[in-house]
N, CA and C of each residue as an Amber inpcrd file, in Angstrom:
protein
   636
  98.8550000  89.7550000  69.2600000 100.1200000  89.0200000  69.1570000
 101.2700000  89.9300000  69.5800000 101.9580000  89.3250000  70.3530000
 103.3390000  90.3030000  70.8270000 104.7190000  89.7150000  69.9050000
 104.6480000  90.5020000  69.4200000 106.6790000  90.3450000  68.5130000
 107.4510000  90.6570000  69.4900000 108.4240000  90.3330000  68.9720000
 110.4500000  91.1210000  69.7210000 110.9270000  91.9430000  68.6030000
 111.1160000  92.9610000  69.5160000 111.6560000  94.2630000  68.4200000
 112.9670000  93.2810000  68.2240000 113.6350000  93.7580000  66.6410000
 114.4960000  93.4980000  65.9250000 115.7240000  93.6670000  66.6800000
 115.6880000  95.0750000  67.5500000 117.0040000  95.4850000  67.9480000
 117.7120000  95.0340000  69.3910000 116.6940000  93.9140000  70.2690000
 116.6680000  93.4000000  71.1790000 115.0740000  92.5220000  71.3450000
 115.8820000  91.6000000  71.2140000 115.1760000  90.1910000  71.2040000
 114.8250000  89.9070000  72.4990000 114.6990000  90.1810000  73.9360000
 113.9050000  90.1740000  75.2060000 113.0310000  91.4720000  75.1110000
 112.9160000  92.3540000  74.3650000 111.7260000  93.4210000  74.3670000
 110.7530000  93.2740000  73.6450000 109.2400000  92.9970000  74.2890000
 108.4130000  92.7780000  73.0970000 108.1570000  94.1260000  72.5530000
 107.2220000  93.8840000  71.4150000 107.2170000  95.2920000  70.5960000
 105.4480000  94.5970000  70.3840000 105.0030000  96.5290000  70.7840000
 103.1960000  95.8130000  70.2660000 103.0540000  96.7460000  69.1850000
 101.5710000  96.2890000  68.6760000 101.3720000  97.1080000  67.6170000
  99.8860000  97.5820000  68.0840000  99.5730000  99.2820000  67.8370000
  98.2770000  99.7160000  68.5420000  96.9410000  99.1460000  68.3330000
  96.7680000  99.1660000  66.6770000  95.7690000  98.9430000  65.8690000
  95.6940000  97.0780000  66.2220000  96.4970000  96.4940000  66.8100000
  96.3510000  95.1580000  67.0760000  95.8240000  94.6680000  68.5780000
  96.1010000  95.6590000  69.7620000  95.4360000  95.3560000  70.5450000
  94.1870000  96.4590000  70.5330000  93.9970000  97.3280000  70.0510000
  92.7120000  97.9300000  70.0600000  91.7650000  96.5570000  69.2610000
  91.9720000  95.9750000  68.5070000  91.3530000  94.8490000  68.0610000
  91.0400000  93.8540000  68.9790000  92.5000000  93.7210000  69.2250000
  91.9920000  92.0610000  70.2950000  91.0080000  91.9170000  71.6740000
  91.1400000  93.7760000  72.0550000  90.1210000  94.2460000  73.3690000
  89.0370000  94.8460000  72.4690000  88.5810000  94.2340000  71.1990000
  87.1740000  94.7710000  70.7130000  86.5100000  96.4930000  70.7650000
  87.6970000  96.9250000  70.7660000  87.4730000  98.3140000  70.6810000
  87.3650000  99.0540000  69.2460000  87.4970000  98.6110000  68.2130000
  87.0400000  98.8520000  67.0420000  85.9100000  99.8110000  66.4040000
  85.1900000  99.5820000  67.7470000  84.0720000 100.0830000  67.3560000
  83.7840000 101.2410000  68.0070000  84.0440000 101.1790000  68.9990000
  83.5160000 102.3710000  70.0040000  85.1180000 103.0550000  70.6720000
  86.1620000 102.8880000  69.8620000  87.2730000 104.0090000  70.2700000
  87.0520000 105.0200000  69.0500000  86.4040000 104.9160000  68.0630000
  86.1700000 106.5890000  67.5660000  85.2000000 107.3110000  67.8890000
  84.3220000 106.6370000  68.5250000  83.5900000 107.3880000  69.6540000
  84.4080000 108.0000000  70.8280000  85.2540000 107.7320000  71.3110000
  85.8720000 107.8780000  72.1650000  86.3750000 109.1650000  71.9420000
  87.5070000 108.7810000  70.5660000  88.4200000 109.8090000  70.1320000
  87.2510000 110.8060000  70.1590000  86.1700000 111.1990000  69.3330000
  85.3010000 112.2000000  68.8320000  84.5020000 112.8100000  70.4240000
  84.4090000 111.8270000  71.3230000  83.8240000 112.8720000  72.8670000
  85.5700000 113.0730000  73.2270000  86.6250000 113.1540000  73.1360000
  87.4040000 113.5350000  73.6090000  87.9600000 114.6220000  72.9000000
  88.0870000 114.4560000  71.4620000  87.9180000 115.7810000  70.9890000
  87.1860000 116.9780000  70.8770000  86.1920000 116.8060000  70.6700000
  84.7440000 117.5720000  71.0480000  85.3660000 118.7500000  71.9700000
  85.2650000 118.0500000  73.4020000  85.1460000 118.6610000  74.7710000
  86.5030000 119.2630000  74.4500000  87.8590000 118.8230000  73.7990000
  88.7990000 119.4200000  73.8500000  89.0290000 120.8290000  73.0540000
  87.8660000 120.8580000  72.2380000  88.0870000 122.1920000  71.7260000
  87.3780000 123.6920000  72.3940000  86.8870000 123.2930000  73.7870000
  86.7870000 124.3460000  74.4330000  87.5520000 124.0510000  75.9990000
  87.8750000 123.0220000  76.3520000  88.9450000 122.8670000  77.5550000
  89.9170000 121.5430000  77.3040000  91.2070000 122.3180000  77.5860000
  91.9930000 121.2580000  77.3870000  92.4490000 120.0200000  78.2430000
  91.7160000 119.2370000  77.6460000  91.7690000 118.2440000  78.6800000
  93.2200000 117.2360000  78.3520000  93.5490000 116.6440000  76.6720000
  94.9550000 116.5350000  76.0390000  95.3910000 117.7500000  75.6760000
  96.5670000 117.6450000  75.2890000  97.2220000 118.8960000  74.8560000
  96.3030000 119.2430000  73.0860000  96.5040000 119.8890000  72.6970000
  95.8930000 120.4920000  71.4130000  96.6140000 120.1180000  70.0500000
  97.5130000 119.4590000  70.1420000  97.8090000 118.6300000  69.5560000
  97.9340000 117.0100000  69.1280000  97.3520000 116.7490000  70.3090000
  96.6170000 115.2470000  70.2890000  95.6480000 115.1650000  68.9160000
  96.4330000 114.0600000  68.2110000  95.5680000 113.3510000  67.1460000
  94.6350000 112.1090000  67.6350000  93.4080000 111.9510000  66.3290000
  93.0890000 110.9440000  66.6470000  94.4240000 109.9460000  66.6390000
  95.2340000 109.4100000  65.4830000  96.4100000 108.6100000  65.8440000
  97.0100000 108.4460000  67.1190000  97.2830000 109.4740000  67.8340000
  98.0480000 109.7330000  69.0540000  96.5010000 109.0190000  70.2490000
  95.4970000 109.1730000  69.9690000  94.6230000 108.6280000  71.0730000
  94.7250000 107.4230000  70.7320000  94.7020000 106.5770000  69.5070000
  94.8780000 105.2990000  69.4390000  96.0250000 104.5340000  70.3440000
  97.1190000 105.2560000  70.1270000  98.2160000 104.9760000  70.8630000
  98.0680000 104.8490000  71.9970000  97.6800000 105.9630000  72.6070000
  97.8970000 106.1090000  74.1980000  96.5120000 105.1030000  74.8880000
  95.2510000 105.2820000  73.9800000  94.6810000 103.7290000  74.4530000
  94.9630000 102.5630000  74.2080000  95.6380000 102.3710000  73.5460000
  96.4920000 100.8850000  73.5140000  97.1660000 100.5320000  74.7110000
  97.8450000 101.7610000  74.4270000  99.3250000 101.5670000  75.4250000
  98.5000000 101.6260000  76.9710000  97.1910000 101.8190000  77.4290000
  96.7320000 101.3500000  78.6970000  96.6670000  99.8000000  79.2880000
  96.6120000  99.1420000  78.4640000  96.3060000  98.1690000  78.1040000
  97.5450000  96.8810000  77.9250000  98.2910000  97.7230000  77.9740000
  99.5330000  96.6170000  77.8730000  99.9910000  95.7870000  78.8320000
  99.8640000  96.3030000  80.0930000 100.2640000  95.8490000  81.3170000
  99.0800000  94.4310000  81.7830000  98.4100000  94.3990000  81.1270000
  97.2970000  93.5140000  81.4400000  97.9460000  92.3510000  80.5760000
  98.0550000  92.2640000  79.9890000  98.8760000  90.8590000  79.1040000
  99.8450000  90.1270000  80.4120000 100.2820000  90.6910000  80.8490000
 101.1710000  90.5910000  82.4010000  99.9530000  90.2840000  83.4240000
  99.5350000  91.1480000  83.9140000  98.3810000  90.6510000  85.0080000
  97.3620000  89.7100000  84.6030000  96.8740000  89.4760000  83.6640000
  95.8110000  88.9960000  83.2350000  94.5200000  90.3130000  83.6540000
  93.3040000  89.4670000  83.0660000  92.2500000  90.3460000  83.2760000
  91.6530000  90.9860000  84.3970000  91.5280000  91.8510000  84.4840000
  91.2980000  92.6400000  85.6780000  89.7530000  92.7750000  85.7330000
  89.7830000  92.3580000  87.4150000  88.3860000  91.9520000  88.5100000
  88.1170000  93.2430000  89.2930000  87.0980000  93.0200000  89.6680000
  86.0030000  93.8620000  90.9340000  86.3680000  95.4460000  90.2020000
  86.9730000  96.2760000  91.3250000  87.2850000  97.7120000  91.3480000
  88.4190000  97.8900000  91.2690000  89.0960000  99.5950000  90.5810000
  89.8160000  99.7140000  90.8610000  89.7260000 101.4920000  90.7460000
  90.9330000 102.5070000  91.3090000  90.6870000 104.0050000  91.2440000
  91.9250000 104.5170000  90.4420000  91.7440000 105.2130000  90.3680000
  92.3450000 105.8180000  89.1190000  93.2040000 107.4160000  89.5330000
  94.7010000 107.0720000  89.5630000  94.8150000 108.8130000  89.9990000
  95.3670000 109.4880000  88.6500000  94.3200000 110.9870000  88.9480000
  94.8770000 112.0430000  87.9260000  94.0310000 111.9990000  86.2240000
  92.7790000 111.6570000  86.3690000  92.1870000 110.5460000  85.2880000
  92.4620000 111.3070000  84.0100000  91.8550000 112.7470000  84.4880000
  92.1730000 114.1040000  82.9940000  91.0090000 113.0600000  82.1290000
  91.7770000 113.0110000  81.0460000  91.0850000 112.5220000  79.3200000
  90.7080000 111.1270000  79.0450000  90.3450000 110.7170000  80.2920000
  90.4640000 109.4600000  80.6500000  91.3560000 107.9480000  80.5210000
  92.7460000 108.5320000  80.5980000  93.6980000 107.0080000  80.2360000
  94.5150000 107.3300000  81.2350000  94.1520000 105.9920000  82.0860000
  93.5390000 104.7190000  81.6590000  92.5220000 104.5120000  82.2550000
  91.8380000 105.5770000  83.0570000  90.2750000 104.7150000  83.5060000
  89.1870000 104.6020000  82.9350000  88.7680000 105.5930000  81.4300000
  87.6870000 104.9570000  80.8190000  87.7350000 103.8250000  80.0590000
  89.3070000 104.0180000  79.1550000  89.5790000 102.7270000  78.4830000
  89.5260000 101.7780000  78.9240000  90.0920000 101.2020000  80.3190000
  89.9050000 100.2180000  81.2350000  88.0540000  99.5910000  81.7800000
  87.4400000 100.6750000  81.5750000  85.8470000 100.8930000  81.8260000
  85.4190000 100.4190000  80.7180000  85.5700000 100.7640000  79.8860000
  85.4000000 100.9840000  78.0510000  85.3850000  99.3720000  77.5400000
  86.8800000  98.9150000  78.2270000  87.2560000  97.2010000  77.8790000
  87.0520000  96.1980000  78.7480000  86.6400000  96.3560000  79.5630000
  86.0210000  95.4810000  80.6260000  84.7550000  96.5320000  81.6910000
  83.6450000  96.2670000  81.0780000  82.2180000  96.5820000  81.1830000
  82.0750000  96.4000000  82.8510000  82.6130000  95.1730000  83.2410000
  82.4140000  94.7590000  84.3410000  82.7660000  95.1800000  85.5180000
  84.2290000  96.3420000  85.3830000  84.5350000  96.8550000  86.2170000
  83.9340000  97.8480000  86.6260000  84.1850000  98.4260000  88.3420000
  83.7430000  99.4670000  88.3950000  85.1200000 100.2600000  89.5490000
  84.8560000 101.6280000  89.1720000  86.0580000 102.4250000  89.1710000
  85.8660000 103.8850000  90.1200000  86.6740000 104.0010000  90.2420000
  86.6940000 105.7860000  91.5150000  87.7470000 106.5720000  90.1910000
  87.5220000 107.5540000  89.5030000  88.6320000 108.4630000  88.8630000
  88.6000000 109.6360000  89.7890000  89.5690000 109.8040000  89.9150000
  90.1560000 110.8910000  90.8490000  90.9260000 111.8680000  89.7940000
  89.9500000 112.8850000  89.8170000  91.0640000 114.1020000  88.8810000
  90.6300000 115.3000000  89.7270000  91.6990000 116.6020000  89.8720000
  91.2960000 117.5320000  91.0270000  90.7310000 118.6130000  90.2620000
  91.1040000 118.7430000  88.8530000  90.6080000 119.8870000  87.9450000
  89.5670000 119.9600000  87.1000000  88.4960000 120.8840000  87.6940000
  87.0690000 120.5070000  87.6090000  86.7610000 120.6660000  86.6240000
  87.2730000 121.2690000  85.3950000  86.6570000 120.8800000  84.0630000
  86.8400000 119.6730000  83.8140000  88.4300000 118.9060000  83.8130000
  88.9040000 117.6220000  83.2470000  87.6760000 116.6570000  84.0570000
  87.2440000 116.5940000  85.4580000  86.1840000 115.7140000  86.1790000
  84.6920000 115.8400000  85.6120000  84.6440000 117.5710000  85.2810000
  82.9750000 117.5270000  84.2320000  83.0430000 116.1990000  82.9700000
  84.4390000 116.5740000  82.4670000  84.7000000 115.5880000  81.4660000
  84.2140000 114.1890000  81.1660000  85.0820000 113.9390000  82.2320000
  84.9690000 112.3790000  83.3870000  83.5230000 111.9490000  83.5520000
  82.6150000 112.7730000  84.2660000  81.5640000 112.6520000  84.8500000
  80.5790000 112.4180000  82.5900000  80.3800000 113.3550000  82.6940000
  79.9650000 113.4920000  80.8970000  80.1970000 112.1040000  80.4320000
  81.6310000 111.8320000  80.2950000  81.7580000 110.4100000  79.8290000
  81.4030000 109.3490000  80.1070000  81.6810000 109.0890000  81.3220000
  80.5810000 108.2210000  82.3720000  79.0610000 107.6720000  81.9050000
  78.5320000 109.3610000  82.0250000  77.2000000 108.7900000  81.8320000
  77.1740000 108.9110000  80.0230000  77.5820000 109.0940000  79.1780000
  77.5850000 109.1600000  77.7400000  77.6150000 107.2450000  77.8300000
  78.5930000 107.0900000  78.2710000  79.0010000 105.1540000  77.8670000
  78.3820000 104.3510000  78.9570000  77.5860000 105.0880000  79.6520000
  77.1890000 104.1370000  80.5530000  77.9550000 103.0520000  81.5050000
  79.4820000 103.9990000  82.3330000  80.1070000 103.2460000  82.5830000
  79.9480000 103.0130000  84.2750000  80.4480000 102.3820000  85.1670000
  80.0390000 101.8130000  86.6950000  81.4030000 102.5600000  86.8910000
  81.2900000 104.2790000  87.6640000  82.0360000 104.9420000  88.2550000
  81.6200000 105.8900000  88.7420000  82.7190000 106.4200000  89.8850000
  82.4750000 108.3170000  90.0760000  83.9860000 108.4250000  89.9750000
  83.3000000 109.9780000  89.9870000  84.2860000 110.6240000  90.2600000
  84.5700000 111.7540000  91.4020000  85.8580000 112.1890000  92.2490000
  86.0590000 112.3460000  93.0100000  87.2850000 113.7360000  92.2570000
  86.4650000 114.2570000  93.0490000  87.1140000 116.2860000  92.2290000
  88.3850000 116.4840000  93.3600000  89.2310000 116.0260000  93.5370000
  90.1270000 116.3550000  94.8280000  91.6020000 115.5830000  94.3930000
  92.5170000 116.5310000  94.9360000  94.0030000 115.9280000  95.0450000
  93.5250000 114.5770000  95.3840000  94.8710000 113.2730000  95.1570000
  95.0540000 112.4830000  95.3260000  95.1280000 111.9390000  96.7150000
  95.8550000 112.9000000  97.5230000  95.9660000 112.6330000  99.0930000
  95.1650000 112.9450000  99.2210000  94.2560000 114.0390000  99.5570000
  92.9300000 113.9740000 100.0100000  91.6830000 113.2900000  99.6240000
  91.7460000 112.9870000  98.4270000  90.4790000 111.4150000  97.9800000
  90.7390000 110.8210000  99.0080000  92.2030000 110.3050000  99.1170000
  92.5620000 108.9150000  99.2850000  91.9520000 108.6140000 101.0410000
  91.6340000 109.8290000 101.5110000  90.8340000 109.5230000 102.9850000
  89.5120000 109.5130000 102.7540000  88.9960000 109.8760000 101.5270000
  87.2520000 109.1690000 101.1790000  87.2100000 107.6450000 100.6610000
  88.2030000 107.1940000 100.7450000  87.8940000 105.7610000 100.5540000
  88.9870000 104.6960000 101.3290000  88.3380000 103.1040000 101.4080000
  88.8010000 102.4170000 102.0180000  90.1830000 101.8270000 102.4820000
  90.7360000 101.8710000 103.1170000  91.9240000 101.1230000 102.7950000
  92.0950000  99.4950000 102.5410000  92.4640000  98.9690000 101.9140000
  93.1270000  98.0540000 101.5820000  91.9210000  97.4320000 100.7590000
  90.9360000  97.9790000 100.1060000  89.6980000  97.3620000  99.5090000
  89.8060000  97.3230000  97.9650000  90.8080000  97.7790000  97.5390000
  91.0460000  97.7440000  95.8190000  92.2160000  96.8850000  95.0460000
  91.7590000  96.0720000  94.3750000  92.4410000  95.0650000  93.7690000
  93.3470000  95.8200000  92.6210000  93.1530000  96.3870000  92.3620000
  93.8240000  97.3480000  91.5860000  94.0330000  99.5060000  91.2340000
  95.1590000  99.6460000  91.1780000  95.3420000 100.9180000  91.1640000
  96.1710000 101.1880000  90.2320000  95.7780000 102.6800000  89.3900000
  96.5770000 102.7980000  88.1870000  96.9630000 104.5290000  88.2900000
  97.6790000 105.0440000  87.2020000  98.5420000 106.2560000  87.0630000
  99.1230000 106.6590000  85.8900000  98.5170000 107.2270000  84.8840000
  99.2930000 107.7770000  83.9890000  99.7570000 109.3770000  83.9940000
 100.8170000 109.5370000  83.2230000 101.1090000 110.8060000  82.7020000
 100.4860000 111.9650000  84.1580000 100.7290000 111.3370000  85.2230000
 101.1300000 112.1660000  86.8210000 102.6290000 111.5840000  87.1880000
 103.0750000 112.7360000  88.2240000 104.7360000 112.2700000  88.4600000
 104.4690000 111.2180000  89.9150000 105.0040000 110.4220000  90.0580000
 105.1070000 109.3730000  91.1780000 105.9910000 110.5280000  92.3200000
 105.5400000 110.3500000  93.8550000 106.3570000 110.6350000  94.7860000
 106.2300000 109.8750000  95.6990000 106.7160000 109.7660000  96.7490000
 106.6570000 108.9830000  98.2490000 105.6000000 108.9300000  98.8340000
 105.1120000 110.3050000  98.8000000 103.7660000 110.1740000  99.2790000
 102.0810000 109.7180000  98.4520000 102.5770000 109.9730000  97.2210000
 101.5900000 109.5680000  96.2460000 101.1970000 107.6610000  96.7680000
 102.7340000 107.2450000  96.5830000 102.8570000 106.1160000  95.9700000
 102.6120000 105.0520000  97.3420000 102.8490000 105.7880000  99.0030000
 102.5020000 105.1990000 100.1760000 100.7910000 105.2450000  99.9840000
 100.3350000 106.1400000  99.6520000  98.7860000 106.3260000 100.2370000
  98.3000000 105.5560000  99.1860000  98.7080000 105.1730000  98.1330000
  97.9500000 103.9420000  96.4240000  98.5470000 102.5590000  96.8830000
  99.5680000 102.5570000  97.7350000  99.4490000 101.3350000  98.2030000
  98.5440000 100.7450000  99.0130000  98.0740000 101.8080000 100.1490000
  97.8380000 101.6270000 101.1300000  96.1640000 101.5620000 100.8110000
  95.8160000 101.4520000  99.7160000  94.4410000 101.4450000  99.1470000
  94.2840000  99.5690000  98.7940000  95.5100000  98.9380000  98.2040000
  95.4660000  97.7650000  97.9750000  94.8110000  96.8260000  98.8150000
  94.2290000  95.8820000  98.3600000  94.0300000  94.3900000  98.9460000
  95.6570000  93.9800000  98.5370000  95.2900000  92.8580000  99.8110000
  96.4830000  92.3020000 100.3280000  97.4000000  92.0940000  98.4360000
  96.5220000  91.2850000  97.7710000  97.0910000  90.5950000  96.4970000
  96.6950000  91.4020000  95.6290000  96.4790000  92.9310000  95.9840000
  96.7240000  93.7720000  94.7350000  97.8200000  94.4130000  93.8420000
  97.5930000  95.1990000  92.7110000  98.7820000  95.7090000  91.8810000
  98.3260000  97.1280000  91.6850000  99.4660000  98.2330000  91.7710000
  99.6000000  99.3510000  91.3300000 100.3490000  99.6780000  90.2370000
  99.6820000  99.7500000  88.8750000 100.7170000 100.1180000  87.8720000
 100.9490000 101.4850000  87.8010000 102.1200000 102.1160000  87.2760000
 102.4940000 103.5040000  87.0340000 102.7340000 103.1630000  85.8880000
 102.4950000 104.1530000  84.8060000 102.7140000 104.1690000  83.6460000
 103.7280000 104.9840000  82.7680000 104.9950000 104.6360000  83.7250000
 106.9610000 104.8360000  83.4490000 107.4450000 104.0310000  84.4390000
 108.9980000 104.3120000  84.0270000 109.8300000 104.1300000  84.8840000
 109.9580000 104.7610000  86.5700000 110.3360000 104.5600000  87.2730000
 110.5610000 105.3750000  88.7710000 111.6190000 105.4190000  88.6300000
 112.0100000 106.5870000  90.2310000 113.2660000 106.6580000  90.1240000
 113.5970000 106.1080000  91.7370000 114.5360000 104.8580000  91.5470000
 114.4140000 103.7980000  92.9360000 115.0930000 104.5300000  93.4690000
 115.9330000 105.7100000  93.0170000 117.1390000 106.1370000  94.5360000
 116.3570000 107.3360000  95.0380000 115.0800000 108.0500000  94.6520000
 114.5740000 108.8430000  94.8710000 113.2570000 108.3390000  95.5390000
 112.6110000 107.4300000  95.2970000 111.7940000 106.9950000  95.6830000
 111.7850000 105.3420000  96.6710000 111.3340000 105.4160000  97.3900000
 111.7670000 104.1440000  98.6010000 110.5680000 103.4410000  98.4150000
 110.7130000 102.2020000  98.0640000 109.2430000 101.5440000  97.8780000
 108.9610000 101.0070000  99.6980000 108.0420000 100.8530000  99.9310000
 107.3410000 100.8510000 101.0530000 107.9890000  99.5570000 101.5230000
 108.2090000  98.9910000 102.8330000 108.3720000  97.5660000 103.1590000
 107.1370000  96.4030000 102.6570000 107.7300000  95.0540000 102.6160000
 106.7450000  94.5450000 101.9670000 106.3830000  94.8660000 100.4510000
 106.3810000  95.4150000  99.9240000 106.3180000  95.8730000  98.3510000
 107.5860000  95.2900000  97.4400000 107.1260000  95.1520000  96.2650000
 108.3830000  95.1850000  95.3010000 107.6790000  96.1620000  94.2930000
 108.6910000  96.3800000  93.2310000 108.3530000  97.3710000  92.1340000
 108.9450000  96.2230000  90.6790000 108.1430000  96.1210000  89.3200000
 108.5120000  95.2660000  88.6070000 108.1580000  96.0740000  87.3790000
 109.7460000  96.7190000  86.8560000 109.5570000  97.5370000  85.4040000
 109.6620000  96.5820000  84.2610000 108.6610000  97.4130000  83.4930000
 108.7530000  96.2530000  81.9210000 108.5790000  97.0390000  81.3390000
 110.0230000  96.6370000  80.3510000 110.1320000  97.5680000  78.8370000
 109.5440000  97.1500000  77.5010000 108.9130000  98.3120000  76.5800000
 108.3810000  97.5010000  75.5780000 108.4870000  98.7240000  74.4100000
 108.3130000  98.3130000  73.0210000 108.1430000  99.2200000  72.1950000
 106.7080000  99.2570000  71.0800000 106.3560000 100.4310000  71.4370000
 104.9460000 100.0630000  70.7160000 104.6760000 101.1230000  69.7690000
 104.2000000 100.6170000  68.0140000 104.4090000 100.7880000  67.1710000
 105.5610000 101.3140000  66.2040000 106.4530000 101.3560000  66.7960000
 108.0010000 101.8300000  66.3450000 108.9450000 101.6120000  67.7710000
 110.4030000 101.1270000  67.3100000 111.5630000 101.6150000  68.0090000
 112.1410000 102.7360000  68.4500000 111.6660000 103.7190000  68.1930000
 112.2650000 105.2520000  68.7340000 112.1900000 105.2010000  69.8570000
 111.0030000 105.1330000  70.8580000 110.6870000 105.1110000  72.4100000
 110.7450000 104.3150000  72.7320000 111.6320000 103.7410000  74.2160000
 111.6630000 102.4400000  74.6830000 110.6760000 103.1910000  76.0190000
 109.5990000 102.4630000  76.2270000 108.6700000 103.0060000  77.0080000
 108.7460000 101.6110000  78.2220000 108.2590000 102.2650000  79.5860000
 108.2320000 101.2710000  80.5040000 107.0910000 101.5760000  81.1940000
 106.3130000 100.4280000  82.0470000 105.4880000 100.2050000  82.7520000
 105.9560000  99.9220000  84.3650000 105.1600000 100.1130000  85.2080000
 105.9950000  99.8220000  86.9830000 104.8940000  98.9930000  87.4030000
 104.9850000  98.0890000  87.8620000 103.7470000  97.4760000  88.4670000
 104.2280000  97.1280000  89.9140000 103.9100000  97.6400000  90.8530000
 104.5430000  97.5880000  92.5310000 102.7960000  96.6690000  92.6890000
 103.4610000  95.5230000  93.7430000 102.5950000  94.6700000  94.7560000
 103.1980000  93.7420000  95.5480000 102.3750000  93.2900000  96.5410000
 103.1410000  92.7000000  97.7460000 104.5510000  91.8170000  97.5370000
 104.6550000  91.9280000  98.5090000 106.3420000  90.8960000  98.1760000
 105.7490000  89.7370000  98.6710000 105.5190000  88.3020000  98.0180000
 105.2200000  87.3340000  98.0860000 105.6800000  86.2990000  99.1630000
């Protein structure tokens, strides 16, 4: 269920422990938390202060942008994957997908790879910068493309387009900065603000796809 924060009535406000429920993750996100902690106490894949609480969060908060898109089909790749959010959670909550994570730092990809086959999920992974993956795979063959907690640039954000099917979406997981960054012709960019589990952070989502 989505509320409106109190302090502005056009912002919804989610709550974590409510969509970790409604995507049936109940069960198998403290599994999650526990192979992500594990591995984190000999390479840091979150910072070392990541709680289980704080993983609840940040897998929720993958997940939000889909209430907007609806459920997500076929494939999609993943830049910068690290600790996996959002491409295992996305793997994790829809079984059906299958995924490319792209992380360049080869412990965080042992990670990746480990997890993979631990959950039995339909992916690889690809040990290389972002621009250079992005010439091991197809252009315009992915219905979807995602990005957390990496910085967006011009060139990031031309070559994740340029991965799309015609009627695909690229979410970034913040705000951009439009006078710094030029969205491609044909493209739009569509930020949505939300607050999830408290008002302190007004957090935003970017979802860039074709201009209709």
């Amino acid at each position: 269920m989505i509320h409106l924060s109190e302090d502005n009535a056009g912002i919804p406000f989610y709550h974590s422990r409510e969509i970790i429920s409604r995507y049936r993750l109940d069960e198998i996100i403290p599994e999650y938390i526990r192979t992500v902690l594990d591995f984190n106490k000999y390479v840091n894949i979150v910072s070392r202060e990541t709680t289980p609480v704080n993983l609840v969060r940040l897998a929720a908060d993958c997940l939000i942008p889909f209430d907007i898109l609806g459920r997500p089909e076929g494939r999609f790749f993943d830049i910068g994957s690290g600790g996996g959010l959002p491409g295992l959670i996305l793997l994790l909550t829809h079984p059906h997908l299958e995924a490319v994570l792209i992380e360049r730092t080869g412990k965080k990809a042992t990670f990746l790879r480990d997890a993979i086959k631990h959950f039995d999920l339909k992916a690889r992974v690809i040990e290389k910068d972002f621009i250079e993956a992005a010439g091991q795979m197809d252009p315009g063959s992915f219905p979807l493309g995602t990005m957390k907690l990496v910085r967006l640039d011009l060139k990031i954000l031309g070559r994740a387009i340029s991965l799309l099917k015609p009627s695909g979406n690229f979410i970034y997981y913040a705000d951009f900065d439009s006078a710094a960054i030029k969205i491609p012709p044909g493209f739009r960019a569509g930020s949505h603000r939300y607050y999830l589990d408290d008002n302190k952070q007004l957090r935003t989502f970017t979802i860039f796809s074709a201009e209709a």
